[in-house]
PDB file of C-alpha atoms in Angstrom:
ATOM      1  CA  MET T   9     107.643  90.304 101.101  1.00 51.00           C
ATOM      2  CA  GLY T  10     108.248  93.826  99.878  1.00 60.00           C
ATOM      3  CA  LYS T  11     108.228  96.991 101.943  1.00 84.00           C
ATOM      4  CA  PHE T  12     105.695  99.564 100.956  1.00 94.00           C
ATOM      5  CA  GLU T  13     105.430 103.304 101.620  1.00 93.00           C
ATOM      6  CA  ILE T  14     102.077 104.003 103.295  1.00 93.00           C
ATOM      7  CA  GLU T  15     100.231 107.240 104.009  1.00 93.00           C
ATOM      8  CA  THR T  16      97.566 107.177 106.580  1.00 92.00           C
ATOM      9  CA  ASP T  17      94.336 109.220 107.281  1.00 89.00           C
ATOM     10  CA  ASP T  18      92.352 109.802 110.601  1.00 86.00           C
ATOM     11  CA  LEU T  19      89.298 108.499 108.908  1.00 84.00           C
ATOM     12  CA  VAL T  20      90.801 105.295 107.587  1.00 88.00           C
ATOM     13  CA  TYR T  21      91.907 102.295 109.670  1.00 83.00           C
ATOM     14  CA  ILE T  22      95.698 102.511 110.180  1.00 87.00           C
ATOM     15  CA  PRO T  23      97.533  99.227 109.297  1.00 89.00           C
ATOM     16  CA  SER T  24      98.092  97.376 112.628  1.00 89.00           C
ATOM     17  CA  ASP T  25      99.021  93.802 113.746  1.00 90.00           C
ATOM     18  CA  ASP T  26      95.825  92.269 112.242  1.00 89.00           C
ATOM     19  CA  THR T  27      96.525  93.879 108.873  1.00 93.00           C
ATOM     20  CA  PHE T  28     100.070  92.358 108.799  1.00 93.00           C
ATOM     21  CA  LEU T  29      98.746  88.970 110.076  1.00 95.00           C
ATOM     22  CA  LEU T  30      96.736  88.851 106.875  1.00 96.00           C
ATOM     23  CA  ALA T  31      99.205  90.524 104.558  1.00 96.00           C
ATOM     24  CA  GLU T  32     102.123  88.136 105.400  1.00 95.00           C
ATOM     25  CA  ASN T  33      99.928  84.847 105.114  1.00 97.00           C
ATOM     26  CA  LEU T  34      98.394  85.283 101.899  1.00 98.00           C
ATOM     27  CA  GLU T  35      97.492  82.136 100.029  1.00 97.00           C
ATOM     28  CA  ILE T  36      97.377  83.469  96.458  1.00 98.00           C
ATOM     29  CA  LYS T  37      98.816  81.893  93.262  1.00 96.00           C
ATOM     30  CA  LYS T  38      99.947  83.682  90.158  1.00 96.00           C
ATOM     31  CA  GLY T  39      96.940  84.287  87.772  1.00 96.00           C
ATOM     32  CA  GLN T  40      94.342  83.922  90.508  1.00 98.00           C
ATOM     33  CA  SER T  41      91.674  86.594  90.853  1.00 98.00           C
ATOM     34  CA  VAL T  42      91.569  88.222  94.240  1.00 98.00           C
ATOM     35  CA  LEU T  43      88.912  90.353  96.072  1.00 98.00           C
ATOM     36  CA  GLU T  44      89.717  92.310  99.144  1.00 98.00           C
ATOM     37  CA  ILE T  45      86.758  93.543 101.173  1.00 96.00           C
ATOM     38  CA  GLY T  46      87.398  96.631 103.279  1.00 94.00           C
ATOM     39  CA  THR T  47      90.740  97.507 101.862  1.00 96.00           C
ATOM     40  CA  GLY T  48      91.319 100.525 104.072  1.00 93.00           C
ATOM     41  CA  SER T  49      94.805 101.951 103.257  1.00 95.00           C
ATOM     42  CA  GLY T  50      95.170  99.371 100.488  1.00 97.00           C
ATOM     43  CA  LEU T  51      98.123  97.562 102.115  1.00 96.00           C
ATOM     44  CA  VAL T  52      96.825  94.058 101.950  1.00 97.00           C
ATOM     45  CA  SER T  53      95.709  94.530  98.320  1.00 98.00           C
ATOM     46  CA  MET T  54      99.273  95.785  97.750  1.00 97.00           C
ATOM     47  CA  TYR T  55     100.822  92.639  98.978  1.00 97.00           C
ATOM     48  CA  ALA T  56      98.289  90.706  97.025  1.00 97.00           C
ATOM     49  CA  SER T  57      99.376  92.463  93.765  1.00 97.00           C
ATOM     50  CA  LEU T  58     102.952  91.010  94.390  1.00 96.00           C
ATOM     51  CA  LEU T  59     101.408  87.649  93.805  1.00 97.00           C
ATOM     52  CA  THR T  60      98.869  88.157  91.030  1.00 97.00           C
ATOM     53  CA  ASP T  61      97.879  90.786  88.608  1.00 95.00           C
ATOM     54  CA  ASP T  62      94.028  90.446  89.153  1.00 97.00           C
ATOM     55  CA  VAL T  63      93.210  92.193  92.452  1.00 98.00           C
ATOM     56  CA  THR T  64      90.111  94.085  93.193  1.00 98.00           C
ATOM     57  CA  ALA T  65      89.674  96.037  96.494  1.00 98.00           C
ATOM     58  CA  THR T  66      86.401  97.397  97.856  1.00 96.00           C
ATOM     59  CA  ASP T  67      85.642  99.563 100.813  1.00 93.00           C
ATOM     60  CA  ILE T  68      82.315 101.274 102.182  1.00 91.00           C
ATOM     61  CA  ASN T  69      84.472 104.213 103.375  1.00 89.00           C
ATOM     62  CA  PHE T  70      85.085 106.575 100.489  1.00 92.00           C
ATOM     63  CA  ASN T  71      88.009 108.102 102.395  1.00 91.00           C
ATOM     64  CA  ALA T  72      89.609 104.594 102.371  1.00 93.00           C
ATOM     65  CA  LEU T  73      89.332 104.281  98.630  1.00 96.00           C
ATOM     66  CA  GLU T  74      91.014 107.726  98.184  1.00 96.00           C
ATOM     67  CA  LEU T  75      93.703 106.841 100.470  1.00 96.00           C
ATOM     68  CA  ALA T  76      94.336 103.493  98.904  1.00 97.00           C
ATOM     69  CA  GLU T  77      94.568 105.008  95.480  1.00 97.00           C
ATOM     70  CA  LYS T  78      97.145 107.411  96.810  1.00 97.00           C
ATOM     71  CA  ASN T  79      99.107 104.599  98.320  1.00 97.00           C
ATOM     72  CA  PHE T  80      98.925 102.640  95.146  1.00 97.00           C
ATOM     73  CA  ARG T  81     100.394 105.567  93.174  1.00 97.00           C
ATOM     74  CA  LEU T  82     102.993 106.217  95.869  1.00 97.00           C
ATOM     75  CA  ASN T  83     104.158 102.638  95.289  1.00 97.00           C
ATOM     76  CA  ASN T  84     103.763 102.651  91.370  1.00 96.00           C
ATOM     77  CA  ILE T  85     101.039  99.911  91.498  1.00 96.00           C
ATOM     78  CA  ASN T  86      98.463 100.398  88.792  1.00 95.00           C
ATOM     79  CA  THR T  87      96.980  96.845  88.722  1.00 95.00           C
ATOM     80  CA  ILE T  88      94.529  97.034  91.485  1.00 98.00           C
ATOM     81  CA  LYS T  89      90.909  97.879  90.692  1.00 98.00           C
ATOM     82  CA  LEU T  90      89.136  99.971  93.386  1.00 98.00           C
ATOM     83  CA  GLU T  91      85.293  99.809  93.930  1.00 97.00           C
ATOM     84  CA  PHE T  92      83.003 101.615  96.390  1.00 96.00           C
ATOM     85  CA  GLY T  93      80.328  99.749  98.376  1.00 94.00           C
ATOM     86  CA  ASP T  94      79.190  97.487 101.154  1.00 92.00           C
ATOM     87  CA  LEU T  95      80.608  93.909 101.100  1.00 93.00           C
ATOM     88  CA  PHE T  96      79.765  92.347  97.627  1.00 96.00           C
ATOM     89  CA  GLU T  97      77.564  95.008  96.360  1.00 96.00           C
ATOM     90  CA  PRO T  98      80.222  96.485  94.032  1.00 96.00           C
ATOM     91  CA  VAL T  99      81.156  93.106  92.551  1.00 97.00           C
ATOM     92  CA  LYS T 100      77.731  91.390  92.718  1.00 92.00           C
ATOM     93  CA  ASP T 101      78.092  89.626  89.338  1.00 92.00           C
ATOM     94  CA  ARG T 102      81.616  88.472  89.748  1.00 96.00           C
ATOM     95  CA  LYS T 103      83.400  85.417  91.396  1.00 97.00           C
ATOM     96  CA  PHE T 104      86.953  85.297  92.561  1.00 98.00           C
ATOM     97  CA  ASP T 105      89.551  82.677  93.422  1.00 98.00           C
ATOM     98  CA  VAL T 106      90.643  84.259  96.634  1.00 98.00           C
ATOM     99  CA  ILE T 107      88.482  86.555  98.981  1.00 98.00           C
ATOM    100  CA  LEU T 108      90.405  88.538 101.830  1.00 98.00           C
ATOM    101  CA  PHE T 109      88.631  90.552 104.786  1.00 94.00           C
ATOM    102  CA  ASN T 110      90.108  91.959 107.779  1.00 93.00           C
ATOM    103  CA  THR T 111      86.610  92.278 109.397  1.00 86.00           C
ATOM    104  CA  PRO T 112      85.161  94.743 111.731  1.00 67.00           C
ATOM    105  CA  TYR T 113      85.268  92.303 114.670  1.00 63.00           C
ATOM    106  CA  LEU T 114      85.089  94.325 117.846  1.00 66.00           C
ATOM    107  CA  PRO T 115      81.928  93.886 119.895  1.00 63.00           C
ATOM    108  CA  THR T 116      80.424  97.510 120.297  1.00 69.00           C
ATOM    109  CA  ASP T 117      77.548  99.113 122.056  1.00 70.00           C
ATOM    110  CA  SER T 118      76.112 102.572 121.456  1.00 67.00           C
ATOM    111  CA  GLY T 119      78.727 104.147 123.660  1.00 68.00           C
ATOM    112  CA  ASP T 120      81.666 102.667 121.434  1.00 64.00           C
ATOM    113  CA  ILE T 121      80.220 104.098 118.099  1.00 64.00           C
ATOM    114  CA  ILE T 122      82.128 106.994 116.662  1.00 64.00           C
ATOM    115  CA  ASN T 123      80.385 109.464 114.372  1.00 66.00           C
ATOM    116  CA  ASP T 124      82.562 109.158 111.258  1.00 63.00           C
ATOM    117  CA  ASP T 125      83.675 106.654 108.589  1.00 65.00           C
ATOM    118  CA  LEU T 126      86.311 105.210 110.661  1.00 61.00           C
ATOM    119  CA  ASN T 127      83.535 103.480 112.568  1.00 62.00           C
ATOM    120  CA  TYR T 128      83.133 100.914 109.572  1.00 59.00           C
ATOM    121  CA  ALA T 129      86.567  99.563 110.256  1.00 63.00           C
ATOM    122  CA  PHE T 130      85.868  98.218 113.834  1.00 57.00           C
ATOM    123  CA  ASP T 131      82.105  98.238 114.614  1.00 60.00           C
ATOM    124  CA  GLY T 132      81.070  94.569 114.818  1.00 63.00           C
ATOM    125  CA  GLY T 133      77.795  95.229 116.757  1.00 63.00           C
ATOM    126  CA  LEU T 134      76.980  93.999 120.145  1.00 66.00           C
ATOM    127  CA  ASP T 135      78.645  90.543 119.696  1.00 72.00           C
ATOM    128  CA  GLY T 136      81.252  91.485 116.984  1.00 67.00           C
ATOM    129  CA  ARG T 137      79.474  89.588 114.382  1.00 81.00           C
ATOM    130  CA  LYS T 138      77.234  92.115 112.773  1.00 79.00           C
ATOM    131  CA  VAL T 139      79.275  92.203 109.488  1.00 87.00           C
ATOM    132  CA  ILE T 140      80.970  88.700 109.874  1.00 92.00           C
ATOM    133  CA  ASP T 141      77.689  86.778 109.688  1.00 93.00           C
ATOM    134  CA  ARG T 142      76.491  88.775 106.669  1.00 91.00           C
ATOM    135  CA  PHE T 143      79.835  88.178 104.994  1.00 95.00           C
ATOM    136  CA  ILE T 144      79.898  84.304 105.496  1.00 96.00           C
ATOM    137  CA  ASN T 145      76.307  83.981 104.358  1.00 95.00           C
ATOM    138  CA  GLN T 146      77.080  85.723 101.038  1.00 96.00           C
ATOM    139  CA  VAL T 147      80.653  84.757 100.304  1.00 97.00           C
ATOM    140  CA  SER T 148      79.988  81.437  98.627  1.00 95.00           C
ATOM    141  CA  ASN T 149      78.129  83.153  95.785  1.00 96.00           C
ATOM    142  CA  HIS T 150      81.271  85.100  94.928  1.00 97.00           C
ATOM    143  CA  LEU T 151      83.864  82.417  95.214  1.00 97.00           C
ATOM    144  CA  ASN T 152      85.000  79.959  92.529  1.00 97.00           C
ATOM    145  CA  ASP T 153      85.020  76.303  93.143  1.00 94.00           C
ATOM    146  CA  LYS T 154      88.078  75.294  95.211  1.00 94.00           C
ATOM    147  CA  GLY T 155      88.612  78.961  96.139  1.00 97.00           C
ATOM    148  CA  ILE T 156      89.708  80.230  99.504  1.00 98.00           C
ATOM    149  CA  VAL T 157      88.561  82.858 101.934  1.00 98.00           C
ATOM    150  CA  GLN T 158      91.012  84.444 104.384  1.00 98.00           C
ATOM    151  CA  ILE T 159      89.542  86.573 107.163  1.00 97.00           C
ATOM    152  CA  ILE T 160      90.834  88.156 110.331  1.00 93.00           C
ATOM    153  CA  GLN T 161      88.692  88.293 113.484  1.00 93.00           C
ATOM    154  CA  SER T 162      89.093  88.258 117.185  1.00 88.00           C
ATOM    155  CA  SER T 163      88.415  85.635 119.925  1.00 89.00           C
ATOM    156  CA  LEU T 164      86.063  88.333 121.310  1.00 86.00           C
ATOM    157  CA  SER T 165      83.775  87.690 118.210  1.00 90.00           C
ATOM    158  CA  ASP T 166      83.483  83.893 118.692  1.00 92.00           C
ATOM    159  CA  ASN T 167      86.075  82.060 116.432  1.00 93.00           C
ATOM    160  CA  ASP T 168      84.101  78.705 116.765  1.00 95.00           C
ATOM    161  CA  LEU T 169      80.840  80.199 115.569  1.00 95.00           C
ATOM    162  CA  THR T 170      82.774  81.437 112.447  1.00 95.00           C
ATOM    163  CA  LEU T 171      84.250  77.937 111.859  1.00 97.00           C
ATOM    164  CA  ASP T 172      80.966  76.328 112.169  1.00 97.00           C
ATOM    165  CA  MET T 173      79.254  78.836 109.863  1.00 96.00           C
ATOM    166  CA  PHE T 174      81.778  78.291 107.222  1.00 97.00           C
ATOM    167  CA  ASP T 175      81.298  74.419 107.684  1.00 96.00           C
ATOM    168  CA  ARG T 176      77.524  74.891 107.288  1.00 95.00           C
ATOM    169  CA  ASN T 177      78.188  76.859 104.084  1.00 95.00           C
ATOM    170  CA  GLY T 178      80.219  74.208 102.389  1.00 95.00           C
ATOM    171  CA  PHE T 179      83.850  75.225 103.446  1.00 97.00           C
ATOM    172  CA  VAL T 180      86.608  73.449 105.310  1.00 96.00           C
ATOM    173  CA  ALA T 181      87.769  76.152 107.620  1.00 97.00           C
ATOM    174  CA  GLU T 182      90.697  76.319 110.131  1.00 97.00           C
ATOM    175  CA  ILE T 183      92.407  78.871 112.131  1.00 97.00           C
ATOM    176  CA  ALA T 184      95.729  79.228 110.311  1.00 97.00           C
ATOM    177  CA  GLU T 185      97.562  81.782 112.386  1.00 96.00           C
ATOM    178  CA  SER T 186      96.926  83.712 115.582  1.00 94.00           C
ATOM    179  CA  GLU T 187      98.478  86.403 117.728  1.00 93.00           C
ATOM    180  CA  LYS T 188      97.772  86.834 121.423  1.00 93.00           C
ATOM    181  CA  PHE T 189      97.215  90.178 122.967  1.00 85.00           C
ATOM    182  CA  PHE T 190      96.490  90.886 126.547  1.00 80.00           C
ATOM    183  CA  PHE T 191      92.699  90.759 126.230  1.00 82.00           C
ATOM    184  CA  GLU T 192      92.093  88.885 122.979  1.00 84.00           C
ATOM    185  CA  GLU T 193      93.584  86.773 120.348  1.00 91.00           C
ATOM    186  CA  ILE T 194      93.537  87.943 116.717  1.00 91.00           C
ATOM    187  CA  VAL T 195      93.157  85.013 114.324  1.00 94.00           C
ATOM    188  CA  LEU T 196      93.590  84.382 110.640  1.00 96.00           C
ATOM    189  CA  ILE T 197      90.894  81.894 109.380  1.00 96.00           C
ATOM    190  CA  ASN T 198      91.324  80.146 106.038  1.00 98.00           C
ATOM    191  CA  ALA T 199      88.190  78.628 104.673  1.00 97.00           C
ATOM    192  CA  TYR T 200      88.411  76.335 101.536  1.00 97.00           C
ATOM    193  CA  LYS T 201      85.336  75.923  99.361  1.00 94.00           C
ATOM    194  CA  ILE T 202      84.749  72.156  98.733  1.00 86.00           C
TER     195      ILE T 202
END
């Protein structure tokens, strides 16, 4: 995989182990259409753009879109479309072959919430599933037949429930990769639409 130059911003999630777990395990074929939800710095979409020319990246954090655009320019990438909004709102009438999402998976209570846009990157609600469940319930409407969803989440937000929800929504899902940390395991889940 190529090396990219990346600028960061205090209001945008800084690429970390979970980012690279997704970026380095993309299942994208040339010519496929790709949607990345929650692009942050834009790094995963940049890796995706090495594999196909049809990449759309969204974020609910406007600072993230500005930073991603800056990073695309820095790396001479002009094929990625950026859209502002929550989950599938900005692409509500479109379907894709591959959908990527490094989810906000951390269980949070009111004491964990931070009062700026960075909160979107990690705030998973009390059980870590506030955004994951909404995403899984909507994703099928935006994925082409035989498409794939690749998401990152944590063992703290119930991997088995995610696999079960994908199964109930017409997918075959599996934990494709994982990385253990001292208090959690970060997993890449691949879900194939059948």
